[in-house]
Amino acid sequence: MLSKRLNQYGWDLKKALTTPVEDEPDTLRIKCVDHLGNKYRSITALSKAYGIPYATLQRRLRHSWDLEKALTQPVKKKPDKYVDHKGVRYSSMADLAAAYGISTPTLINRLKKGWDLEKALTAPLKGRKGNNKEDE
């Protein structure tokens, strides 16, 4: 705050040190305005108000999303649990793959190829001529 007051606002040291935050003019406290004209103190406050993770909002804006879409597009959530064909839950895809003795990339590649989950998890790994690369 001190650095911002000195460098960005051009305040003298005494004013920067003694002015309570509440006494700053509104124009100095307001940093972000949404597509509806609502004002927020920071992009963090803006992202919280819309229930969008800060990093997601930043990424969307960096990728040239318009502000309204960046704030209102629902966030895709990753599943909390990964469940195998037997109904056993795992906390990550890596844990699921490891339980079946295969690598995560192998599991992902098999699923992308359209394999059903049971086959993707249980099919044996095939070696290739002269190496031990996994079946993809």
mmCIF file of C-alpha atoms in Angstrom:
data_model
loop_
_atom_site.group_PDB
_atom_site.id
_atom_site.type_symbol
_atom_site.label_atom_id
_atom_site.label_comp_id
_atom_site.label_asym_id
_atom_site.label_seq_id
_atom_site.Cartn_x
_atom_site.Cartn_y
_atom_site.Cartn_z
ATOM 1 C CA MET A 1 0.000 0.000 0.000
ATOM 2 C CA LEU A 2 2.806 2.392 0.928
ATOM 3 C CA SER A 3 4.642 1.776 -2.328
ATOM 4 C CA LYS A 4 1.463 2.291 -4.339
ATOM 5 C CA ARG A 5 0.671 5.534 -2.535
ATOM 6 C CA LEU A 6 4.185 6.884 -3.098
ATOM 7 C CA ASN A 7 4.849 5.656 -6.619
ATOM 8 C CA GLN A 8 1.450 5.362 -8.269
ATOM 9 C CA TYR A 9 -0.509 8.094 -6.527
ATOM 10 C CA GLY A 10 2.413 10.488 -6.035
ATOM 11 C CA TRP A 11 1.662 11.139 -2.374
ATOM 12 C CA ASP A 12 4.316 12.531 -0.037
ATOM 13 C CA LEU A 13 5.689 10.197 2.640
ATOM 14 C CA LYS A 14 3.754 11.729 5.555
ATOM 15 C CA LYS A 15 0.404 11.506 3.734
ATOM 16 C CA ALA A 16 1.158 7.975 2.552
ATOM 17 C CA LEU A 17 1.972 6.815 6.080
ATOM 18 C CA THR A 18 -0.810 8.575 7.970
ATOM 19 C CA THR A 19 -3.879 8.388 5.709
ATOM 20 C CA PRO A 20 -6.188 5.545 6.768
ATOM 21 C CA VAL A 21 -7.296 3.307 3.933
ATOM 22 C CA GLU A 22 -10.937 4.253 4.543
ATOM 23 C CA ASP A 23 -10.113 7.924 3.880
ATOM 24 C CA GLU A 24 -8.763 7.338 0.383
ATOM 25 C CA PRO A 25 -10.928 8.856 -2.315
ATOM 26 C CA ASP A 26 -13.201 6.287 -4.016
ATOM 27 C CA THR A 27 -11.368 6.804 -7.281
ATOM 28 C CA LEU A 28 -8.191 5.438 -5.685
ATOM 29 C CA ARG A 29 -9.886 2.459 -4.061
ATOM 30 C CA ILE A 30 -11.849 1.269 -7.078
ATOM 31 C CA LYS A 31 -9.744 -0.773 -9.463
ATOM 32 C CA CYS A 32 -12.230 -2.871 -11.451
ATOM 33 C CA VAL A 33 -15.613 -2.332 -13.023
ATOM 34 C CA ASP A 34 -17.654 -5.225 -14.362
ATOM 35 C CA HIS A 35 -19.776 -5.260 -17.518
ATOM 36 C CA LEU A 36 -22.783 -4.032 -15.493
ATOM 37 C CA GLY A 37 -20.949 -1.040 -14.014
ATOM 38 C CA ASN A 38 -20.471 -2.558 -10.558
ATOM 39 C CA LYS A 39 -17.224 -1.423 -8.950
ATOM 40 C CA TYR A 40 -14.705 -3.613 -7.133
ATOM 41 C CA ARG A 41 -11.499 -2.850 -5.251
ATOM 42 C CA SER A 42 -9.507 -5.472 -7.134
ATOM 43 C CA ILE A 43 -9.747 -8.147 -9.786
ATOM 44 C CA THR A 44 -9.641 -10.641 -6.914
ATOM 45 C CA ALA A 45 -12.777 -9.084 -5.407
ATOM 46 C CA LEU A 46 -14.396 -9.098 -8.851
ATOM 47 C CA SER A 47 -13.599 -12.777 -9.405
ATOM 48 C CA LYS A 48 -14.919 -13.702 -5.938
ATOM 49 C CA ALA A 49 -18.160 -11.791 -6.549
ATOM 50 C CA TYR A 50 -18.791 -13.873 -9.671
ATOM 51 C CA GLY A 51 -17.565 -17.144 -8.174
ATOM 52 C CA ILE A 52 -14.799 -17.449 -10.773
ATOM 53 C CA PRO A 53 -11.316 -18.494 -9.600
ATOM 54 C CA TYR A 54 -8.884 -15.598 -10.001
ATOM 55 C CA ALA A 55 -6.551 -17.641 -12.233
ATOM 56 C CA THR A 56 -9.458 -18.644 -14.479
ATOM 57 C CA LEU A 57 -10.579 -15.040 -14.904
ATOM 58 C CA GLN A 58 -7.018 -13.901 -15.643
ATOM 59 C CA ARG A 59 -6.562 -16.674 -18.218
ATOM 60 C CA ARG A 60 -9.860 -15.873 -19.913
ATOM 61 C CA LEU A 61 -9.000 -12.187 -20.185
ATOM 62 C CA ARG A 62 -5.496 -12.992 -21.493
ATOM 63 C CA HIS A 63 -7.131 -15.091 -24.194
ATOM 64 C CA SER A 64 -9.200 -12.071 -25.297
ATOM 65 C CA TRP A 65 -12.539 -13.108 -23.850
ATOM 66 C CA ASP A 66 -14.878 -10.154 -23.490
ATOM 67 C CA LEU A 67 -15.455 -9.248 -19.843
ATOM 68 C CA GLU A 68 -19.097 -10.318 -19.690
ATOM 69 C CA LYS A 69 -18.346 -13.784 -21.074
ATOM 70 C CA ALA A 70 -15.267 -14.143 -18.840
ATOM 71 C CA LEU A 71 -17.378 -13.400 -15.755
ATOM 72 C CA THR A 72 -20.549 -15.296 -16.634
ATOM 73 C CA GLN A 73 -19.345 -18.445 -18.460
ATOM 74 C CA PRO A 74 -19.659 -21.338 -15.980
ATOM 75 C CA VAL A 75 -16.392 -22.846 -14.843
ATOM 76 C CA LYS A 76 -15.913 -26.463 -15.864
ATOM 77 C CA LYS A 77 -15.218 -28.467 -12.769
ATOM 78 C CA LYS A 78 -13.078 -31.554 -12.759
ATOM 79 C CA PRO A 79 -14.660 -34.544 -11.091
ATOM 80 C CA ASP A 80 -13.828 -34.794 -7.409
ATOM 81 C CA LYS A 81 -13.339 -38.525 -7.675
ATOM 82 C CA TYR A 82 -12.391 -40.997 -10.359
ATOM 83 C CA VAL A 83 -14.312 -44.247 -10.267
ATOM 84 C CA ASP A 84 -13.173 -47.506 -11.860
ATOM 85 C CA HIS A 85 -15.442 -50.099 -13.488
ATOM 86 C CA LYS A 86 -15.843 -51.845 -10.109
ATOM 87 C CA GLY A 87 -17.105 -48.673 -8.375
ATOM 88 C CA VAL A 88 -13.884 -48.028 -6.440
ATOM 89 C CA ARG A 89 -13.179 -44.302 -6.056
ATOM 90 C CA TYR A 90 -9.758 -42.686 -6.535
ATOM 91 C CA SER A 91 -8.748 -39.107 -5.789
ATOM 92 C CA SER A 92 -7.016 -38.621 -9.155
ATOM 93 C CA MET A 93 -6.600 -40.216 -12.552
ATOM 94 C CA ALA A 94 -2.965 -40.856 -11.652
ATOM 95 C CA ASP A 95 -4.054 -42.856 -8.582
ATOM 96 C CA LEU A 96 -6.555 -44.801 -10.693
ATOM 97 C CA ALA A 97 -3.938 -45.666 -13.317
ATOM 98 C CA ALA A 98 -1.349 -46.604 -10.683
ATOM 99 C CA ALA A 99 -3.809 -48.982 -8.995
ATOM 100 C CA TYR A 100 -3.942 -50.934 -12.243
ATOM 101 C CA GLY A 101 -0.206 -50.736 -12.931
ATOM 102 C CA ILE A 102 -0.376 -48.448 -15.943
ATOM 103 C CA SER A 103 0.813 -44.905 -16.497
ATOM 104 C CA THR A 104 -1.580 -41.968 -16.592
ATOM 105 C CA PRO A 105 -0.675 -41.122 -20.232
ATOM 106 C CA THR A 106 -1.418 -44.710 -21.259
ATOM 107 C CA LEU A 107 -4.829 -44.578 -19.578
ATOM 108 C CA ILE A 108 -5.628 -41.211 -21.141
ATOM 109 C CA ASN A 109 -4.559 -42.349 -24.611
ATOM 110 C CA ARG A 110 -6.600 -45.513 -24.382
ATOM 111 C CA LEU A 111 -9.696 -43.586 -23.335
ATOM 112 C CA LYS A 112 -9.149 -41.036 -26.140
ATOM 113 C CA LYS A 113 -9.059 -43.946 -28.597
ATOM 114 C CA GLY A 114 -12.530 -44.913 -27.404
ATOM 115 C CA TRP A 115 -11.622 -47.868 -25.200
ATOM 116 C CA ASP A 116 -14.136 -48.584 -22.458
ATOM 117 C CA LEU A 117 -12.820 -47.971 -18.959
ATOM 118 C CA GLU A 118 -12.467 -51.624 -17.947
ATOM 119 C CA LYS A 119 -10.456 -52.495 -21.062
ATOM 120 C CA ALA A 120 -8.326 -49.342 -20.705
ATOM 121 C CA LEU A 121 -7.452 -50.274 -17.132
ATOM 122 C CA THR A 122 -6.970 -54.020 -17.508
ATOM 123 C CA ALA A 123 -5.525 -54.642 -20.980
ATOM 124 C CA PRO A 124 -1.924 -55.789 -20.706
ATOM 125 C CA LEU A 125 0.842 -53.486 -21.797
ATOM 126 C CA LYS A 126 2.457 -54.518 -25.034
ATOM 127 C CA GLY A 127 6.169 -54.103 -25.621
ATOM 128 C CA ARG A 128 7.403 -53.020 -29.020
ATOM 129 C CA LYS A 129 10.388 -54.299 -30.919
ATOM 130 C CA GLY A 130 13.545 -53.411 -29.058
ATOM 131 C CA ASN A 131 11.950 -51.190 -26.403
ATOM 132 C CA ASN A 132 9.566 -51.225 -23.485
ATOM 133 C CA LYS A 133 7.204 -48.431 -24.492
ATOM 134 C CA GLU A 134 3.678 -48.873 -23.287
ATOM 135 C CA ASP A 135 0.703 -49.639 -25.483
ATOM 136 C CA GLU A 136 -1.088 -46.416 -26.257
#
